[in-house]
C-alpha cells in the first residue's frame, strides 16, 4: 500500500470497502480499538460513534483528534485488559502477519474484545499474482507483503471461541494464475509485480527495489506466462475482492 493514502482513500473501491466495514460495526459505544490505523482515516469516522477510539499501529499514528488516542503496538501482543473494548476493527492487517504469529494475533484480538469484532481481509487471494523479486536477496515476494490468504472457513478456524454473525464481500476479482505461469514469471524476475509497494521484502526485510532488465529468454518466458494466464482467465469465475466478517463474543455463563 502506498505511503500517501489520500488518492487511495478517495477511490470508489476504497470508499465502498470503508462503507461496508462501518456498516458492520456498532452505531455507538464507549471504547473501540482500531488495529492497523495508519493515517487514522477510519479512526476519525469511528470517533463520531464511540466515546474513545484507540488507534494502534506498529509505528505510533500521527492523529490529532480529541476522541482518539494513538498508540504504538503489535497485534500479536496487545497491552490491554481482557474484554476491554466494546468493539474491535482489524482491517487490512491479518494478511501481513507472519504465518507462525497469526494464531497468536487472532487470540489477542479475541481476548481484548468484549462484544463485536470486525475483520477485513482480501478474499481467496492468489498470492502468486503480482509477485516481485527482491533486489537484495532475489527471492519472490507476495504482492503488497500479503503472506496469508483467507476464506470463510479459515477465518472461523482462527477465531474458534467467537460466533460468526455476518460475512460480506466487497468488489470483484478474477486474478488467478497457475504453477507454470508463476514459475516462468519468477524466472523472468517478476517484471510486472507490485513494485510500487512500500512493504519490504518478507524474507530479508530490505526494500524490494525495481525490476531488473530482462534478457531475451526472460522476455519470452514473460510472454508465454501471460498467454497461459489469459487462457486460464476464460475459466475463472469472479469472486469477492475483500471479505468482511463480524464476530461476536459469547457472554460468559455465570453459576449460582
mmCIF file of C-alpha atoms in Angstrom:
data_model
loop_
_atom_site.group_PDB
_atom_site.id
_atom_site.type_symbol
_atom_site.label_atom_id
_atom_site.label_comp_id
_atom_site.label_asym_id
_atom_site.label_seq_id
_atom_site.Cartn_x
_atom_site.Cartn_y
_atom_site.Cartn_z
ATOM 1 C CA UNK A 1 0.000 0.000 0.000
ATOM 2 C CA UNK A 2 1.396 3.466 -0.846
ATOM 3 C CA UNK A 3 2.531 5.838 1.901
ATOM 4 C CA UNK A 4 0.405 8.730 0.552
ATOM 5 C CA UNK A 5 -3.089 7.412 1.118
ATOM 6 C CA UNK A 6 -5.115 10.472 0.069
ATOM 7 C CA UNK A 7 -5.756 9.393 -3.530
ATOM 8 C CA UNK A 8 -6.221 5.780 -2.476
ATOM 9 C CA UNK A 9 -8.802 6.718 0.181
ATOM 10 C CA UNK A 10 -10.761 8.785 -2.353
ATOM 11 C CA UNK A 11 -11.093 5.957 -4.890
ATOM 12 C CA UNK A 12 -14.593 4.444 -5.348
ATOM 13 C CA UNK A 13 -13.419 0.921 -4.464
ATOM 14 C CA UNK A 14 -11.798 2.109 -1.232
ATOM 15 C CA UNK A 15 -14.871 4.138 -0.293
ATOM 16 C CA UNK A 16 -17.010 1.059 -0.877
ATOM 17 C CA UNK A 17 -14.724 -1.043 1.321
ATOM 18 C CA UNK A 18 -14.782 1.522 4.127
ATOM 19 C CA UNK A 19 -18.567 1.927 3.983
ATOM 20 C CA UNK A 20 -19.036 -1.829 4.298
ATOM 21 C CA UNK A 21 -16.723 -2.055 7.313
ATOM 22 C CA UNK A 22 -18.523 0.801 9.060
ATOM 23 C CA UNK A 23 -21.899 -0.802 8.387
ATOM 24 C CA UNK A 24 -20.797 -3.933 10.246
ATOM 25 C CA UNK A 25 -19.688 -2.041 13.357
ATOM 26 C CA UNK A 26 -21.991 -0.893 16.180
ATOM 27 C CA UNK A 27 -23.511 2.547 15.809
ATOM 28 C CA UNK A 28 -22.318 3.634 19.249
ATOM 29 C CA UNK A 29 -20.259 2.539 22.211
ATOM 30 C CA UNK A 30 -17.763 3.567 24.852
ATOM 31 C CA UNK A 31 -14.432 2.310 23.522
ATOM 32 C CA UNK A 32 -13.230 0.785 20.248
ATOM 33 C CA UNK A 33 -9.808 -0.438 19.134
ATOM 34 C CA UNK A 34 -8.754 0.248 15.533
ATOM 35 C CA UNK A 35 -5.881 -2.123 14.710
ATOM 36 C CA UNK A 36 -3.721 -1.006 11.805
ATOM 37 C CA UNK A 37 -4.920 2.604 11.969
ATOM 38 C CA UNK A 38 -2.231 4.036 9.645
ATOM 39 C CA UNK A 39 -3.413 7.539 8.662
ATOM 40 C CA UNK A 40 -6.360 7.493 11.065
ATOM 41 C CA UNK A 41 -8.993 7.770 8.335
ATOM 42 C CA UNK A 42 -11.254 5.102 9.839
ATOM 43 C CA UNK A 43 -10.439 6.077 13.411
ATOM 44 C CA UNK A 44 -11.746 9.587 12.760
ATOM 45 C CA UNK A 45 -15.006 8.197 11.398
ATOM 46 C CA UNK A 46 -15.325 5.934 14.438
ATOM 47 C CA UNK A 47 -14.792 8.897 16.758
ATOM 48 C CA UNK A 48 -18.288 10.069 15.834
ATOM 49 C CA UNK A 49 -19.743 6.837 17.207
ATOM 50 C CA UNK A 50 -17.602 5.939 20.206
ATOM 51 C CA UNK A 51 -16.598 7.973 23.225
ATOM 52 C CA UNK A 52 -12.992 6.848 22.822
ATOM 53 C CA UNK A 53 -11.044 5.378 19.905
ATOM 54 C CA UNK A 54 -7.676 3.679 20.401
ATOM 55 C CA UNK A 55 -5.782 3.876 17.095
ATOM 56 C CA UNK A 56 -2.986 1.292 17.090
ATOM 57 C CA UNK A 57 -0.214 0.600 14.599
ATOM 58 C CA UNK A 58 3.363 -0.705 14.579
ATOM 59 C CA UNK A 59 4.502 2.914 14.490
ATOM 60 C CA UNK A 60 2.502 5.401 16.545
ATOM 61 C CA UNK A 61 -0.026 7.031 14.184
ATOM 62 C CA UNK A 62 0.099 10.797 13.798
ATOM 63 C CA UNK A 63 -3.532 11.666 14.539
ATOM 64 C CA UNK A 64 -4.729 14.872 16.149
ATOM 65 C CA UNK A 65 -8.280 14.366 17.378
ATOM 66 C CA UNK A 66 -9.725 14.822 20.891
ATOM 67 C CA UNK A 67 -11.557 11.500 20.767
ATOM 68 C CA UNK A 68 -8.643 9.412 19.501
ATOM 69 C CA UNK A 69 -5.678 8.055 21.422
ATOM 70 C CA UNK A 70 -2.863 6.992 19.083
ATOM 71 C CA UNK A 71 -0.647 4.195 20.405
ATOM 72 C CA UNK A 72 2.237 2.093 19.172
ATOM 73 C CA UNK A 73 1.666 -1.626 19.496
ATOM 74 C CA UNK A 74 1.702 -5.067 17.946
ATOM 75 C CA UNK A 75 -1.420 -7.143 17.389
ATOM 76 C CA UNK A 76 0.437 -10.277 18.499
ATOM 77 C CA UNK A 77 0.912 -8.810 21.994
ATOM 78 C CA UNK A 78 -1.782 -6.266 22.833
ATOM 79 C CA UNK A 79 -1.160 -4.270 26.020
ATOM 80 C CA UNK A 80 -4.817 -4.091 27.005
ATOM 81 C CA UNK A 81 -7.012 -5.802 29.566
ATOM 82 C CA UNK A 82 -9.258 -8.765 28.824
ATOM 83 C CA UNK A 83 -12.685 -7.729 27.487
ATOM 84 C CA UNK A 84 -11.670 -4.050 27.413
ATOM 85 C CA UNK A 85 -13.255 -2.916 24.143
ATOM 86 C CA UNK A 86 -16.898 -2.749 23.105
ATOM 87 C CA UNK A 87 -15.749 -3.354 19.530
ATOM 88 C CA UNK A 88 -12.582 -4.025 17.561
ATOM 89 C CA UNK A 89 -11.838 -3.241 13.940
ATOM 90 C CA UNK A 90 -8.963 -5.081 12.291
ATOM 91 C CA UNK A 91 -8.892 -4.465 8.535
ATOM 92 C CA UNK A 92 -6.064 -4.924 6.044
ATOM 93 C CA UNK A 93 -3.812 -6.339 8.784
ATOM 94 C CA UNK A 94 -4.001 -10.125 9.152
ATOM 95 C CA UNK A 95 -2.780 -10.763 5.609
ATOM 96 C CA UNK A 96 0.562 -9.183 6.670
ATOM 97 C CA UNK A 97 1.095 -11.227 9.857
ATOM 98 C CA UNK A 98 3.754 -13.978 9.546
ATOM 99 C CA UNK A 99 2.149 -17.410 9.494
ATOM 100 C CA UNK A 100 3.739 -18.538 12.775
ATOM 101 C CA UNK A 101 2.273 -15.493 14.588
ATOM 102 C CA UNK A 102 -1.192 -15.430 13.024
ATOM 103 C CA UNK A 103 -2.946 -17.635 15.582
ATOM 104 C CA UNK A 104 -1.478 -15.589 18.429
ATOM 105 C CA UNK A 105 -2.643 -12.337 16.800
ATOM 106 C CA UNK A 106 -6.204 -13.619 16.477
ATOM 107 C CA UNK A 107 -6.147 -14.891 20.066
ATOM 108 C CA UNK A 108 -5.124 -11.421 21.266
ATOM 109 C CA UNK A 109 -7.917 -9.747 19.290
ATOM 110 C CA UNK A 110 -10.497 -12.101 20.805
ATOM 111 C CA UNK A 111 -9.035 -11.658 24.296
ATOM 112 C CA UNK A 112 -9.366 -7.861 24.489
ATOM 113 C CA UNK A 113 -12.826 -7.737 22.866
ATOM 114 C CA UNK A 114 -15.961 -7.562 24.985
ATOM 115 C CA UNK A 115 -18.550 -7.751 22.208
ATOM 116 C CA UNK A 116 -18.115 -7.191 18.462
ATOM 117 C CA UNK A 117 -15.100 -7.834 16.246
ATOM 118 C CA UNK A 118 -14.957 -6.868 12.568
ATOM 119 C CA UNK A 119 -12.212 -8.396 10.430
ATOM 120 C CA UNK A 120 -11.424 -7.302 6.869
ATOM 121 C CA UNK A 121 -9.021 -9.194 4.596
ATOM 122 C CA UNK A 122 -8.584 -9.936 0.878
ATOM 123 C CA UNK A 123 -10.723 -12.906 -0.161
ATOM 124 C CA UNK A 124 -9.090 -16.045 -1.542
ATOM 125 C CA UNK A 125 -6.199 -14.000 -2.873
ATOM 126 C CA UNK A 126 -3.846 -15.899 -5.183
ATOM 127 C CA UNK A 127 -0.563 -14.763 -3.653
ATOM 128 C CA UNK A 128 1.359 -15.762 -6.772
ATOM 129 C CA UNK A 129 -0.287 -12.942 -8.748
ATOM 130 C CA UNK A 130 1.661 -9.700 -8.728
ATOM 131 C CA UNK A 131 4.763 -11.120 -7.092
ATOM 132 C CA UNK A 132 8.050 -9.209 -7.055
ATOM 133 C CA UNK A 133 11.651 -10.433 -6.872
ATOM 134 C CA UNK A 134 13.654 -8.699 -4.143
ATOM 135 C CA UNK A 135 16.630 -6.741 -5.463
ATOM 136 C CA UNK A 136 18.600 -7.645 -2.307
ATOM 137 C CA UNK A 137 18.046 -11.375 -1.768
ATOM 138 C CA UNK A 138 16.461 -12.309 -5.114
ATOM 139 C CA UNK A 139 13.577 -14.214 -3.514
ATOM 140 C CA UNK A 140 9.990 -13.956 -4.721
ATOM 141 C CA UNK A 141 7.684 -11.773 -2.612
ATOM 142 C CA UNK A 142 3.884 -11.905 -2.433
ATOM 143 C CA UNK A 143 2.051 -8.746 -3.574
ATOM 144 C CA UNK A 144 1.849 -5.896 -1.045
ATOM 145 C CA UNK A 145 3.546 -8.030 1.599
ATOM 146 C CA UNK A 146 0.497 -10.286 1.888
ATOM 147 C CA UNK A 147 1.678 -13.602 3.312
ATOM 148 C CA UNK A 148 -1.750 -15.109 4.126
ATOM 149 C CA UNK A 149 -4.852 -15.900 2.097
ATOM 150 C CA UNK A 150 -8.292 -16.199 3.686
ATOM 151 C CA UNK A 151 -11.761 -17.587 3.143
ATOM 152 C CA UNK A 152 -14.726 -18.068 5.479
ATOM 153 C CA UNK A 153 -13.502 -21.423 6.807
ATOM 154 C CA UNK A 154 -10.052 -20.154 7.684
ATOM 155 C CA UNK A 155 -11.412 -17.109 9.471
ATOM 156 C CA UNK A 156 -13.729 -19.307 11.529
ATOM 157 C CA UNK A 157 -10.809 -21.546 12.488
ATOM 158 C CA UNK A 158 -8.708 -18.558 13.605
ATOM 159 C CA UNK A 159 -11.460 -17.324 15.972
ATOM 160 C CA UNK A 160 -12.882 -20.594 17.361
ATOM 161 C CA UNK A 161 -14.265 -19.007 20.535
ATOM 162 C CA UNK A 162 -16.343 -16.408 18.658
ATOM 163 C CA UNK A 163 -19.689 -16.517 16.863
ATOM 164 C CA UNK A 164 -19.626 -15.529 13.191
ATOM 165 C CA UNK A 165 -22.656 -13.268 12.766
ATOM 166 C CA UNK A 166 -22.257 -11.962 9.247
ATOM 167 C CA UNK A 167 -19.903 -12.067 6.251
ATOM 168 C CA UNK A 168 -19.970 -9.589 3.375
ATOM 169 C CA UNK A 169 -17.993 -9.292 0.159
ATOM 170 C CA UNK A 170 -16.784 -6.108 -1.500
ATOM 171 C CA UNK A 171 -15.569 -5.685 -5.069
ATOM 172 C CA UNK A 172 -14.769 -8.427 -7.574
ATOM 173 C CA UNK A 173 -11.565 -10.147 -8.563
ATOM 174 C CA UNK A 174 -10.521 -12.692 -11.200
ATOM 175 C CA UNK A 175 -6.767 -12.601 -10.566
ATOM 176 C CA UNK A 176 -5.521 -16.168 -10.636
ATOM 177 C CA UNK A 177 -2.523 -17.887 -12.074
ATOM 178 C CA UNK A 178 -1.038 -21.390 -12.275
ATOM 179 C CA UNK A 179 2.175 -23.174 -11.368
ATOM 180 C CA UNK A 180 3.702 -22.889 -14.842
ATOM 181 C CA UNK A 181 2.981 -19.171 -15.270
ATOM 182 C CA UNK A 182 4.191 -18.390 -11.752
ATOM 183 C CA UNK A 183 7.446 -20.302 -12.339
ATOM 184 C CA UNK A 184 8.036 -18.563 -15.671
ATOM 185 C CA UNK A 185 7.498 -15.125 -14.131
ATOM 186 C CA UNK A 186 9.828 -15.987 -11.252
ATOM 187 C CA UNK A 187 12.481 -16.873 -13.837
ATOM 188 C CA UNK A 188 11.825 -13.559 -15.587
ATOM 189 C CA UNK A 189 12.225 -11.600 -12.341
ATOM 190 C CA UNK A 190 8.508 -10.899 -11.918
ATOM 191 C CA UNK A 191 8.725 -7.712 -14.015
ATOM 192 C CA UNK A 192 5.057 -6.741 -13.617
ATOM 193 C CA UNK A 193 4.622 -7.242 -9.879
ATOM 194 C CA UNK A 194 3.557 -4.699 -7.259
ATOM 195 C CA UNK A 195 6.809 -2.751 -7.477
ATOM 196 C CA UNK A 196 5.125 0.419 -6.207
ATOM 197 C CA UNK A 197 4.554 -1.126 -2.777
ATOM 198 C CA UNK A 198 6.188 0.291 0.357
ATOM 199 C CA UNK A 199 6.201 -3.057 2.152
ATOM 200 C CA UNK A 200 9.727 -4.523 2.496
ATOM 201 C CA UNK A 201 10.877 -7.972 1.431
ATOM 202 C CA UNK A 202 9.238 -10.635 3.602
ATOM 203 C CA UNK A 203 12.461 -12.675 3.503
ATOM 204 C CA UNK A 204 15.343 -10.239 4.162
ATOM 205 C CA UNK A 205 13.496 -7.098 5.289
ATOM 206 C CA UNK A 206 15.162 -4.957 2.634
ATOM 207 C CA UNK A 207 13.481 -2.689 0.125
ATOM 208 C CA UNK A 208 12.069 -4.532 -2.875
ATOM 209 C CA UNK A 209 13.823 -2.215 -5.341
ATOM 210 C CA UNK A 210 12.987 -2.038 -9.029
ATOM 211 C CA UNK A 211 12.635 -4.769 -11.695
ATOM 212 C CA UNK A 212 15.849 -5.639 -13.467
ATOM 213 C CA UNK A 213 16.391 -5.559 -17.213
ATOM 214 C CA UNK A 214 15.220 -8.819 -18.753
ATOM 215 C CA UNK A 215 17.151 -10.970 -21.151
ATOM 216 C CA UNK A 216 15.558 -12.254 -24.356
ATOM 217 C CA UNK A 217 14.754 -15.675 -22.814
ATOM 218 C CA UNK A 218 13.161 -13.906 -19.839
ATOM 219 C CA UNK A 219 11.042 -11.768 -22.152
ATOM 220 C CA UNK A 220 9.879 -14.889 -23.979
ATOM 221 C CA UNK A 221 9.062 -16.556 -20.652
ATOM 222 C CA UNK A 222 7.042 -13.492 -19.608
ATOM 223 C CA UNK A 223 5.021 -13.514 -22.816
ATOM 224 C CA UNK A 224 4.295 -17.238 -22.514
ATOM 225 C CA UNK A 225 3.226 -16.823 -18.862
ATOM 226 C CA UNK A 226 0.790 -14.056 -19.801
ATOM 227 C CA UNK A 227 -0.644 -16.156 -22.638
ATOM 228 C CA UNK A 228 -1.317 -19.041 -20.226
ATOM 229 C CA UNK A 229 -2.938 -16.702 -17.716
ATOM 230 C CA UNK A 230 -5.133 -15.175 -20.431
ATOM 231 C CA UNK A 231 -6.337 -18.631 -21.455
ATOM 232 C CA UNK A 232 -6.992 -19.535 -17.833
ATOM 233 C CA UNK A 233 -8.988 -16.334 -17.238
ATOM 234 C CA UNK A 234 -11.729 -17.634 -19.524
ATOM 235 C CA UNK A 235 -12.424 -20.355 -16.962
ATOM 236 C CA UNK A 236 -12.273 -18.179 -13.849
ATOM 237 C CA UNK A 237 -15.454 -17.004 -12.129
ATOM 238 C CA UNK A 238 -15.397 -13.589 -10.413
ATOM 239 C CA UNK A 239 -15.167 -13.659 -6.629
ATOM 240 C CA UNK A 240 -15.209 -11.010 -3.934
ATOM 241 C CA UNK A 241 -12.114 -8.875 -3.640
ATOM 242 C CA UNK A 242 -12.454 -8.463 0.142
ATOM 243 C CA UNK A 243 -14.283 -10.414 2.809
ATOM 244 C CA UNK A 244 -15.539 -8.607 5.908
ATOM 245 C CA UNK A 245 -16.648 -10.703 8.849
ATOM 246 C CA UNK A 246 -18.395 -9.668 12.045
ATOM 247 C CA UNK A 247 -17.851 -11.877 15.057
ATOM 248 C CA UNK A 248 -19.462 -11.593 18.475
ATOM 249 C CA UNK A 249 -18.083 -12.800 21.768
ATOM 250 C CA UNK A 250 -20.396 -15.116 23.695
ATOM 251 C CA UNK A 251 -21.411 -13.889 27.113
ATOM 252 C CA UNK A 252 -19.731 -15.947 29.804
ATOM 253 C CA UNK A 253 -22.215 -18.032 31.764
ATOM 254 C CA UNK A 254 -22.361 -17.465 35.478
ATOM 255 C CA UNK A 255 -23.186 -20.078 38.063
ATOM 256 C CA UNK A 256 -25.122 -19.505 41.250
#
